[in-house]
mmCIF file of C-alpha atoms and ligand atoms in Angstrom:
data_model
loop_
_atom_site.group_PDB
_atom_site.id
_atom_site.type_symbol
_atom_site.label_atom_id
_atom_site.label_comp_id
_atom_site.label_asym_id
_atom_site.label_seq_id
_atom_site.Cartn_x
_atom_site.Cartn_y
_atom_site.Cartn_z
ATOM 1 C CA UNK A 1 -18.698 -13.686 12.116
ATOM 2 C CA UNK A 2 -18.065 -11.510 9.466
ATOM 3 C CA UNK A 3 -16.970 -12.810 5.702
ATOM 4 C CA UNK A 4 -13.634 -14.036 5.430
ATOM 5 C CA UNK A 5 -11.248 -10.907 3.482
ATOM 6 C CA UNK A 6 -10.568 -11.402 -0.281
ATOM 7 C CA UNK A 7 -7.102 -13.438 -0.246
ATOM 8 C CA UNK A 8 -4.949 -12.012 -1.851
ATOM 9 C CA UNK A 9 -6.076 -8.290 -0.817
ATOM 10 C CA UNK A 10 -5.493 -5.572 -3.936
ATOM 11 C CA UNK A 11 -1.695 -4.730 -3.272
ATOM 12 C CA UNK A 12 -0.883 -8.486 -1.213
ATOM 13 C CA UNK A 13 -1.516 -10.013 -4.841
ATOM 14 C CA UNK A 14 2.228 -11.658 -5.912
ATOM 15 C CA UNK A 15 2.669 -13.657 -9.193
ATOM 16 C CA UNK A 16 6.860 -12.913 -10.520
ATOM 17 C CA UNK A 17 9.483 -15.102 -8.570
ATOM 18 C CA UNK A 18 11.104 -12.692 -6.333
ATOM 19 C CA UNK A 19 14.465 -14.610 -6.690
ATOM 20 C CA UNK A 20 15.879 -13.504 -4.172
ATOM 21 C CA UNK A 21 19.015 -15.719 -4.644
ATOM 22 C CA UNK A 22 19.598 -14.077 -7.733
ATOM 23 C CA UNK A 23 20.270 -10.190 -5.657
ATOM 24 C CA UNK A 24 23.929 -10.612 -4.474
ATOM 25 C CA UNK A 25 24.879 -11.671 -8.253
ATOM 26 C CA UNK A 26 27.326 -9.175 -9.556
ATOM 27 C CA UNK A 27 26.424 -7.072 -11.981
ATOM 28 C CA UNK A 28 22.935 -8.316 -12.546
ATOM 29 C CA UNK A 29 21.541 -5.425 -12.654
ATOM 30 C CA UNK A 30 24.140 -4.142 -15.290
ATOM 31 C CA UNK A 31 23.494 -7.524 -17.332
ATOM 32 C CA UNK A 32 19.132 -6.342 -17.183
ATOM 33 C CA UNK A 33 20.144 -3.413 -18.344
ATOM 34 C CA UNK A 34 21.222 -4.528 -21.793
ATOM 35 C CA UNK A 35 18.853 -7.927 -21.645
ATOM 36 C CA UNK A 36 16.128 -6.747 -24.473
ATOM 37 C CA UNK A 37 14.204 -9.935 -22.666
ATOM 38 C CA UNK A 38 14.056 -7.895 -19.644
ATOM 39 C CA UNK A 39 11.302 -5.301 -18.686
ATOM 40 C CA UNK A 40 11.376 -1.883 -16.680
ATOM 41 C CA UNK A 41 8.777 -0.223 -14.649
ATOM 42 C CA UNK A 42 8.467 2.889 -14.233
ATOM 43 C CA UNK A 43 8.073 4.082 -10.912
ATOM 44 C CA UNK A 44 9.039 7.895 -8.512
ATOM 45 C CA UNK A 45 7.531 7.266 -5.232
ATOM 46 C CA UNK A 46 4.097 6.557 -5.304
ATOM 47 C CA UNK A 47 3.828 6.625 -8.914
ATOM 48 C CA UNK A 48 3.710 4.666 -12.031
ATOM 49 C CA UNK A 49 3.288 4.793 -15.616
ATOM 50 C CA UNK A 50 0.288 2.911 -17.095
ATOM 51 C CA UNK A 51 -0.853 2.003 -20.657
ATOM 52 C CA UNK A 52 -4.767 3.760 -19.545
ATOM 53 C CA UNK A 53 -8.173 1.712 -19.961
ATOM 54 C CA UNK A 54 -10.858 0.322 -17.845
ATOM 55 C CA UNK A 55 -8.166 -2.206 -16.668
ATOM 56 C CA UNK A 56 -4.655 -0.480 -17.138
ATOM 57 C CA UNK A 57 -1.214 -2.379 -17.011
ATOM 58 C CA UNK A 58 1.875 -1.439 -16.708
ATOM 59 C CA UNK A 59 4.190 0.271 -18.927
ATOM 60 C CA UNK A 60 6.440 -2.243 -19.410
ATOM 61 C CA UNK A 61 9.763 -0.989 -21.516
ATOM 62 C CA UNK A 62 12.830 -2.612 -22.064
ATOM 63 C CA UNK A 63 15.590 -1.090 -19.789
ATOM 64 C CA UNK A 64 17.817 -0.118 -22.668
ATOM 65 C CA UNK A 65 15.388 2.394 -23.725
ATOM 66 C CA UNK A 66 15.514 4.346 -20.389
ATOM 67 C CA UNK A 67 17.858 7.116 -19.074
ATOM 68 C CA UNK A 68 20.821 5.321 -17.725
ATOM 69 C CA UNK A 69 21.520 7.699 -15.027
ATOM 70 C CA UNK A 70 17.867 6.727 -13.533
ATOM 71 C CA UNK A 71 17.790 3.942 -10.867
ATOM 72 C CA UNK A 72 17.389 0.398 -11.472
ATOM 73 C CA UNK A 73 16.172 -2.341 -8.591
ATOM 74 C CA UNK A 74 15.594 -5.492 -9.667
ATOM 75 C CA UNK A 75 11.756 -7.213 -8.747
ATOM 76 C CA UNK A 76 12.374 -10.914 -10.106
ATOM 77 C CA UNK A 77 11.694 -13.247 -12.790
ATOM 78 C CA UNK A 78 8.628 -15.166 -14.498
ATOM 79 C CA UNK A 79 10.188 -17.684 -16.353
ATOM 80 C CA UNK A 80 12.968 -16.092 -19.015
ATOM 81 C CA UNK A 81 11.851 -12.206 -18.534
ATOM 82 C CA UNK A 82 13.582 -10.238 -15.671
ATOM 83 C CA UNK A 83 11.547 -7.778 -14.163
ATOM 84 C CA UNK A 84 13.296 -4.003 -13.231
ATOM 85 C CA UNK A 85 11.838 -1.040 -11.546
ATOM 86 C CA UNK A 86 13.679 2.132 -13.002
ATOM 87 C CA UNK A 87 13.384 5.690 -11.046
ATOM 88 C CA UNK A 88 14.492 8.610 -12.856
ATOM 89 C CA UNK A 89 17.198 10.532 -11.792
ATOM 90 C CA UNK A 90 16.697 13.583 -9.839
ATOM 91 C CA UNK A 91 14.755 16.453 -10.887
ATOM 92 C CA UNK A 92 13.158 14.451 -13.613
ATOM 93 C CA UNK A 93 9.740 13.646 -13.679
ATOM 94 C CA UNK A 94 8.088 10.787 -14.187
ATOM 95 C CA UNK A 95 5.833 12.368 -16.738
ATOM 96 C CA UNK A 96 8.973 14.331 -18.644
ATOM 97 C CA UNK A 97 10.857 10.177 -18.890
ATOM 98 C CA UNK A 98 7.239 9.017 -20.414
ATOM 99 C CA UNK A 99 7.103 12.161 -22.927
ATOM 100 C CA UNK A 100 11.018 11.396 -23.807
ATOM 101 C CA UNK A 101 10.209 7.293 -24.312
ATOM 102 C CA UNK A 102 6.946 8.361 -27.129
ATOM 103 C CA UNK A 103 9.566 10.627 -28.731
ATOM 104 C CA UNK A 104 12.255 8.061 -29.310
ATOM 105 C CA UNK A 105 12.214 5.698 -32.496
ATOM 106 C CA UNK A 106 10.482 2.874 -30.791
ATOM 107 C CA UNK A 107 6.805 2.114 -30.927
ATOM 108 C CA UNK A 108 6.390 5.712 -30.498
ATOM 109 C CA UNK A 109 2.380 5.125 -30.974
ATOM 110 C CA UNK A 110 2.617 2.275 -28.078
ATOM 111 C CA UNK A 111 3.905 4.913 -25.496
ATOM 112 C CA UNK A 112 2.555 8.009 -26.160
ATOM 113 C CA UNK A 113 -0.657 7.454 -24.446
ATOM 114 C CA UNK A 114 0.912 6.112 -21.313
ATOM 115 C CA UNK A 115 -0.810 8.062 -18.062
ATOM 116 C CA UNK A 116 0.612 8.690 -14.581
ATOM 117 C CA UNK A 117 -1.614 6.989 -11.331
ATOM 118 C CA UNK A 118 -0.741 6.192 -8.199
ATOM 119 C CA UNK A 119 -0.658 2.749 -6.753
ATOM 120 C CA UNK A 120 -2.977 4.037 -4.569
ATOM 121 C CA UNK A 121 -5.401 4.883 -6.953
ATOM 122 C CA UNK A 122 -5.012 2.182 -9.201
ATOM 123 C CA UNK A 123 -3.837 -1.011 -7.662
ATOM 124 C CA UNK A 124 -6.583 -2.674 -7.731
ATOM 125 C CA UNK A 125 -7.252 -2.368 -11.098
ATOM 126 C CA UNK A 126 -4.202 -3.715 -12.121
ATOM 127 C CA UNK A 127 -3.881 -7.527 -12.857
ATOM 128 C CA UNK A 128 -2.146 -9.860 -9.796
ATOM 129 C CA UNK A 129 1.451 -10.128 -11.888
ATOM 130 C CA UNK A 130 1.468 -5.577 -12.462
ATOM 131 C CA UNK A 131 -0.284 -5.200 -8.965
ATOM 132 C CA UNK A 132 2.926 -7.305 -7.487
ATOM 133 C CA UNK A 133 5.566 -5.776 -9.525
ATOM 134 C CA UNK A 134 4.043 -1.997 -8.701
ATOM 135 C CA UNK A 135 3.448 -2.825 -4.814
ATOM 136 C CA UNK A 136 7.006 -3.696 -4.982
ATOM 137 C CA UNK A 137 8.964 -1.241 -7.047
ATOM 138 C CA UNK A 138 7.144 1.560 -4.928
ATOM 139 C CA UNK A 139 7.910 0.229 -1.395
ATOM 140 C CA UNK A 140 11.654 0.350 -2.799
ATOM 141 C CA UNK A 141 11.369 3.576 -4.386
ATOM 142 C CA UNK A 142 9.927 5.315 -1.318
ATOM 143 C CA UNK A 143 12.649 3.525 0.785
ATOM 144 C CA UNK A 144 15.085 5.281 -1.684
ATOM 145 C CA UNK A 145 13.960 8.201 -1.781
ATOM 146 C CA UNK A 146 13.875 9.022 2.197
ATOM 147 C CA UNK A 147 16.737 6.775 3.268
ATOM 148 C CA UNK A 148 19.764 8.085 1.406
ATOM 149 C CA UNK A 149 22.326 8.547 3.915
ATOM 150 C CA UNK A 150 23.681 6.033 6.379
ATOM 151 C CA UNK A 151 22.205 6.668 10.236
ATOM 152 C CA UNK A 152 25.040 5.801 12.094
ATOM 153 C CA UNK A 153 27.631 8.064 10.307
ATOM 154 C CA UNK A 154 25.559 10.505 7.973
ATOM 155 C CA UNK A 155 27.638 9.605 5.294
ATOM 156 C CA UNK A 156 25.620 8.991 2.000
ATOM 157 C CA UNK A 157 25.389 5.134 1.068
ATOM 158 C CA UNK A 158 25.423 2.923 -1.955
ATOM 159 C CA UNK A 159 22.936 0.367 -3.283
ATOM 160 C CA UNK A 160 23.477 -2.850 -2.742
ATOM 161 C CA UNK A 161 22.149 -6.469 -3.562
ATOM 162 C CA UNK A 162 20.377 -5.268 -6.781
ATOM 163 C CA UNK A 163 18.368 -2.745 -5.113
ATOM 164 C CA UNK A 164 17.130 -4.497 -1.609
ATOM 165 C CA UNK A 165 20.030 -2.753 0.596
ATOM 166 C CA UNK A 166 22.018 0.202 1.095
ATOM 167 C CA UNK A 167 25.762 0.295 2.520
ATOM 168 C CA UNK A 168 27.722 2.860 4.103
ATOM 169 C CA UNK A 169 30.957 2.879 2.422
ATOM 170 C CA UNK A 170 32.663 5.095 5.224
ATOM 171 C CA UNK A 171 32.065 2.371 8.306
ATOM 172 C CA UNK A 172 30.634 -0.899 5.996
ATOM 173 C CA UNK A 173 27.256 -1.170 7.993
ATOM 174 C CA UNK A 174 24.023 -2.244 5.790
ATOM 175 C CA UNK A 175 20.821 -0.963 5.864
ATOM 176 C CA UNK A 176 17.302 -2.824 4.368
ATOM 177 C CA UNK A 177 14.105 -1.253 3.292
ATOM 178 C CA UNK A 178 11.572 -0.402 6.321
ATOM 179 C CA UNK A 179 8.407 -2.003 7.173
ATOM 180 C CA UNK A 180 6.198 -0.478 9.394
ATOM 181 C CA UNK A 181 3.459 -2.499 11.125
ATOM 182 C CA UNK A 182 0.074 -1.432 11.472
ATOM 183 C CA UNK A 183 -3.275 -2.441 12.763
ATOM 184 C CA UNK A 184 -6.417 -1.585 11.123
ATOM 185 C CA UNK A 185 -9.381 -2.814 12.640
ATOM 186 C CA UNK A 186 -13.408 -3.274 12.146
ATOM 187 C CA UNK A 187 -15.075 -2.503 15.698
ATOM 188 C CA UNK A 188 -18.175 -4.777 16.178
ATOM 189 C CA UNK A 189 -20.544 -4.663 18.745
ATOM 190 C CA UNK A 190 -22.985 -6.685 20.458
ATOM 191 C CA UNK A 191 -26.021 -5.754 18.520
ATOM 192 C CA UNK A 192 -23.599 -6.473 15.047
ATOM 193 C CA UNK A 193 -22.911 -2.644 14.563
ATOM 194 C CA UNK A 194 -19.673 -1.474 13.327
ATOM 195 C CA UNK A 195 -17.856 1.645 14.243
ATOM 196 C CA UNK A 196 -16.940 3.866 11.034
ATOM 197 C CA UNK A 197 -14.814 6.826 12.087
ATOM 198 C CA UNK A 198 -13.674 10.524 10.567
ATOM 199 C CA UNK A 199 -9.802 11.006 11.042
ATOM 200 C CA UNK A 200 -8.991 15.209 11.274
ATOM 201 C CA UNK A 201 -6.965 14.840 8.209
ATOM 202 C CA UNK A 202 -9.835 13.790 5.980
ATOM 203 C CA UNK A 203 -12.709 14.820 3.959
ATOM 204 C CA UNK A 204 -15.419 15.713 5.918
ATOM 205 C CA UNK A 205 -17.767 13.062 4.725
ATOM 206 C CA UNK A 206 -15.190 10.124 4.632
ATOM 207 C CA UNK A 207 -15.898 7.679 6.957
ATOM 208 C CA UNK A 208 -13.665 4.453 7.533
ATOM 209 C CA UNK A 209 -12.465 1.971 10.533
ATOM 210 C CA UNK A 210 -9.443 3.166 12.919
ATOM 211 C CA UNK A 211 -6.264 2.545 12.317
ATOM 212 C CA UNK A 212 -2.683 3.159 14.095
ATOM 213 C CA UNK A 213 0.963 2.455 13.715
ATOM 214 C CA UNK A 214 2.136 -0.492 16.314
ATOM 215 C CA UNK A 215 4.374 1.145 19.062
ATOM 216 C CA UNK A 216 7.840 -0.077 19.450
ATOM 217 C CA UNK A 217 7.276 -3.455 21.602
ATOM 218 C CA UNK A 218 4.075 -3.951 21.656
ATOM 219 C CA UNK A 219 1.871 -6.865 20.423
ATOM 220 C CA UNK A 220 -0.370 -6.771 17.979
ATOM 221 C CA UNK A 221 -3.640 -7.640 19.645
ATOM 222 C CA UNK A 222 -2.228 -4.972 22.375
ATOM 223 C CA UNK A 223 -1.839 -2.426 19.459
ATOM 224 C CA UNK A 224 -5.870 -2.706 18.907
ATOM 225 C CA UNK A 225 -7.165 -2.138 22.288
ATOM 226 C CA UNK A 226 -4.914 0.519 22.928
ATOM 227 C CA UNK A 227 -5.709 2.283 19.479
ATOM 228 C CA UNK A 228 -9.547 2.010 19.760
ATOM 229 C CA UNK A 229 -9.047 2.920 23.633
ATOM 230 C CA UNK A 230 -7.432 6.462 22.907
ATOM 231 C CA UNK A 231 -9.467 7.231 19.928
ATOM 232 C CA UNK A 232 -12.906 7.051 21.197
ATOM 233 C CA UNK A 233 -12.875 5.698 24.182
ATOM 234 C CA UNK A 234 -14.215 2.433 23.845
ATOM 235 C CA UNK A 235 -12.291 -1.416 25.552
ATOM 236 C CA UNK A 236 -12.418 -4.384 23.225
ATOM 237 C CA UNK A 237 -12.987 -7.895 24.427
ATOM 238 C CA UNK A 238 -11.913 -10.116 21.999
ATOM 239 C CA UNK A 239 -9.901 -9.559 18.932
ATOM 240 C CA UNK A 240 -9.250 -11.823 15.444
ATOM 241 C CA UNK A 241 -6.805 -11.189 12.684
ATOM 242 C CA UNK A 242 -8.677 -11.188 9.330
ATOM 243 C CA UNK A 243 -5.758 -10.437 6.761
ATOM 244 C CA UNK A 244 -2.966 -8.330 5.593
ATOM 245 C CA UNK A 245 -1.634 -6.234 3.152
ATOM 246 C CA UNK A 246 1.628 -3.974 2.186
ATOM 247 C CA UNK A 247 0.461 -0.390 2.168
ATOM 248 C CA UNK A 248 4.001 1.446 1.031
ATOM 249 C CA UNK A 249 2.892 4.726 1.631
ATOM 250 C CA UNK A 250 5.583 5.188 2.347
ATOM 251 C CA UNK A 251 6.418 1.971 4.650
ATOM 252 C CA UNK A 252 3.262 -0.028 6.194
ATOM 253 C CA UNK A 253 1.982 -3.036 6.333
ATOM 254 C CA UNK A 254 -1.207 -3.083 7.029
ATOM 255 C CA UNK A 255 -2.477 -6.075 9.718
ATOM 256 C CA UNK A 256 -6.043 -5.924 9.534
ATOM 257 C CA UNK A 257 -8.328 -7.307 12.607
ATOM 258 C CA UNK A 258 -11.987 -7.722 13.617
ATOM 259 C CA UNK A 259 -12.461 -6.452 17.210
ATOM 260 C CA UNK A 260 -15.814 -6.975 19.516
ATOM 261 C CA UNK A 261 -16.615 -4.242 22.079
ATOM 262 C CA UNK A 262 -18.731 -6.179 24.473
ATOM 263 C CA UNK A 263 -20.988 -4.686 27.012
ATOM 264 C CA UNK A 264 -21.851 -6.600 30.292
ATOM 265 C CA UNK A 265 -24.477 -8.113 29.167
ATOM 266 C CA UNK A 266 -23.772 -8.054 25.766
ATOM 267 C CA UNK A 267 -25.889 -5.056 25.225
ATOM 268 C CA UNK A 268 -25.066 -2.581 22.668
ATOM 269 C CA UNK A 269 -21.889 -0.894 23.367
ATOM 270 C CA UNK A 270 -21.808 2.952 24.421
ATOM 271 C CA UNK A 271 -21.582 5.822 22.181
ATOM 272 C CA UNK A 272 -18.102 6.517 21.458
ATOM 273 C CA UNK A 273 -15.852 9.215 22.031
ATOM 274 C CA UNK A 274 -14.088 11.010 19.354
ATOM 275 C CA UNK A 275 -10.350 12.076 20.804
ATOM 276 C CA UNK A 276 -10.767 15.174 19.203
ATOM 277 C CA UNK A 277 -7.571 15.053 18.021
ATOM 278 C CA UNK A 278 -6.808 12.378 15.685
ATOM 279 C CA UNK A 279 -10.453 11.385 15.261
ATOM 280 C CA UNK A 280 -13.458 14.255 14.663
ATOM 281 C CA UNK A 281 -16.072 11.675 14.513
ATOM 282 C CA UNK A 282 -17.220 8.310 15.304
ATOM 283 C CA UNK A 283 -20.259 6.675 15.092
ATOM 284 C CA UNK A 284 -22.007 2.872 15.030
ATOM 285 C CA UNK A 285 -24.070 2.054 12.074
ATOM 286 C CA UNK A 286 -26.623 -0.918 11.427
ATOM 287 C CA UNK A 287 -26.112 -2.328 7.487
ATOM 288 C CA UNK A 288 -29.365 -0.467 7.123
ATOM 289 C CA UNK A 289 -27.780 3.179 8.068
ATOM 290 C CA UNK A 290 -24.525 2.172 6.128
ATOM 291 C CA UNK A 291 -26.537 1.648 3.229
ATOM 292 C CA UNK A 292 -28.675 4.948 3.629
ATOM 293 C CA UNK A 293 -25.541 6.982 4.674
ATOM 294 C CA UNK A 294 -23.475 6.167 1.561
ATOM 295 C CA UNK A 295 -26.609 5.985 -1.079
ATOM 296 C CA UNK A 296 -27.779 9.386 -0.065
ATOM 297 C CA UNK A 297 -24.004 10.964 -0.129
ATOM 298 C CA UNK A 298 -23.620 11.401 2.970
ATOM 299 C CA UNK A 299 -20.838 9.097 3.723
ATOM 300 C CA UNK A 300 -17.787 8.215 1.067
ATOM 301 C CA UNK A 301 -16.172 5.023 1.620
ATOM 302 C CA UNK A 302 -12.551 4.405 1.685
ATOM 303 C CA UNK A 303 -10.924 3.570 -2.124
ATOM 304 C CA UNK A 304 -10.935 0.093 -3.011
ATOM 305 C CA UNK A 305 -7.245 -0.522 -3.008
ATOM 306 C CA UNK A 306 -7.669 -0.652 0.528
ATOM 307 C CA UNK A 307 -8.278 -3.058 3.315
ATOM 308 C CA UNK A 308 -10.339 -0.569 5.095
ATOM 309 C CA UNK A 309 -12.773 -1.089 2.164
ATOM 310 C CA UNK A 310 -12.565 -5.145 2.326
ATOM 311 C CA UNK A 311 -12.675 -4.789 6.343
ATOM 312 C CA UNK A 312 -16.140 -2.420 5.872
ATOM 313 C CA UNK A 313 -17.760 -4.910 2.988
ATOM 314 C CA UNK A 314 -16.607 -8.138 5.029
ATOM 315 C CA UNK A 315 -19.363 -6.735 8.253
ATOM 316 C CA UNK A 316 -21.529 -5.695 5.435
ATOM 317 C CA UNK A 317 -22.006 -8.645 3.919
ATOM 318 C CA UNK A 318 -21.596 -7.828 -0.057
ATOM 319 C CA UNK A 319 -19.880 -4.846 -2.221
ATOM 320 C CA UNK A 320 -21.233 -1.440 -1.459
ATOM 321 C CA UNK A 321 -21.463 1.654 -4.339
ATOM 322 C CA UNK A 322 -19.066 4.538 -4.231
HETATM 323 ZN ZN1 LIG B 401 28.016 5.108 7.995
#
């Protein structure tokens, strides 16, 4: 069997109370916005503001300092401090609110070498309590952001419960963030090969495991045979979950699996067979051809935020280089 996944993954990491009972108060997030106790994140879709270094953190600001016509949603509490994520209004950049917080009187030195990553980027670097906070502030955002009118009426709603829902005020209905399952899975086969992949929209040397969104009623374990069937080609035996993560880009969550290709006689399994339409390339490498591919450039792994990457290092064994 393969190593067990890191647990927590990079973006499943969760310190801050979510407090969810706390949501429905009124005007709590009004009450944040004037706590100086409180702290704001700043997040626009897949982005945040860091203080930089070999282990960045958040920019963490209190909410009075920010543009009140940016959006608030609030992410919990450790102990006394209430945690915010604030989006700036539209048209504003997230780079433009960090230039206009290192020009205002306060700590002006403290901001004015904050940076712009993505959580994509950068999650993993982050400690568990930012990585948390960020993983959550941008699955809101990017709910925001694309689900701004109601879809039973097309009128445009209103945020609701602090952030976590949206209501229609034309017919009353509520509407809750989206997530999106899918499975992401590390093909084995008999002779302890694993099946690393090229999808058309990538680089041309990235190579990672195959992945798909879970189709409306299916299983999950039914999600990863058919997935690895119409990709290349290839039926899987038997299938175990090995761990999850939230992936908000914009909506996933990301259900990781190891699956076993078995031949009859538990020979190696066939070559696959690239669809040629979501996936270019496929191929089965030994440890020994993983290590050669990616030491002689020939192969980039996926980024470390990933699961892919924990998936690909579980089969391996240990860490591999970039
Ligand atoms: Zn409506």
């Amino acid at each position: 069997m393969p190593d067990p996944l890191p647990d927590p993954l990079p973006l499943g990491r969760a310190v801050v109370d979510r407090d969810a009972a706390s949501r429905a108060e009124a005007g709590l997030l009004e009450r944040l916005r004037a706590d100086p106790a409180a702290r704001a994140l700043l997040v626009s879709g897949p982005e945040l503001a860091v203080r930089p270094g070999g282990e960045p953190a958040l920019l963490l600001v209190p909410p009075a300092r920010l543009d009140p016509q940016g959006e608030l949603a609030y992410l919990g509490r450790d102990g006394d401090a209430g945690y915010v994520s604030w989006t700036p209004p539209d048209g504003v950049s997230l780079a433009t609110a960090v230039a206009a917080l290192a020009d205002d009187d306060h700590e002006p030195a403290a901001d004015a070498d904050a940076e712009i990553v993505t959580l994509r980027d950068a999650g993993h670097l982050l400690d568990a309590r930012d990585a948390g906070l960020a993983t959550c502030a941008v699955a809101l955002a990017q709910w925001r952001r694309t689900h701004t009118h109601c879809p039973r009426c097309g009128a445009e709603v209103e945020v609701a419960e602090a952030g976590w829902s949206t209501r229609c005020p034309a017919d009353g209905s509520s509407h809750y963030p989206r997530t999106d399952p899918a499975v992401i899975m590390a093909v084995h086969d008999a002779a302890d090969r694993l099946l690393l992949a090229r999808s058309v929209a990538w680089p041309e040397r990235r190579r990672s495991v195959l992945a798909g969104f879970v189709e409306a009623g299916e299983g999950l374990e039914a999600a990863v045979r058919r997935e690895v069937a119409e990709e290349v080609g290839l039926d899987v035996g038997p299938v175990a979950y090995a761990g999850a993560q939230p992936w908000p880009f914009p909506a996933s969550l990301m259900v990781g699996f190891h699956a076993w290709v078995v031949g009859p006689d538990g020979e190696p399994a066939d070559a696959p067979t690239p669809d040629g339409v979501e996936i270019t390339h496929a191929e089965w490498y030994s440890r020994q051809d993983l290590r050669d591919a990616v030491g002689s450039g020939a192969v980039g792994l996926p980024m470390r935020t990933s699961i892919a990457r924990a998936l690909i290092e579980a089969w391996y064994g240990s860490e591999l280089p970039d």
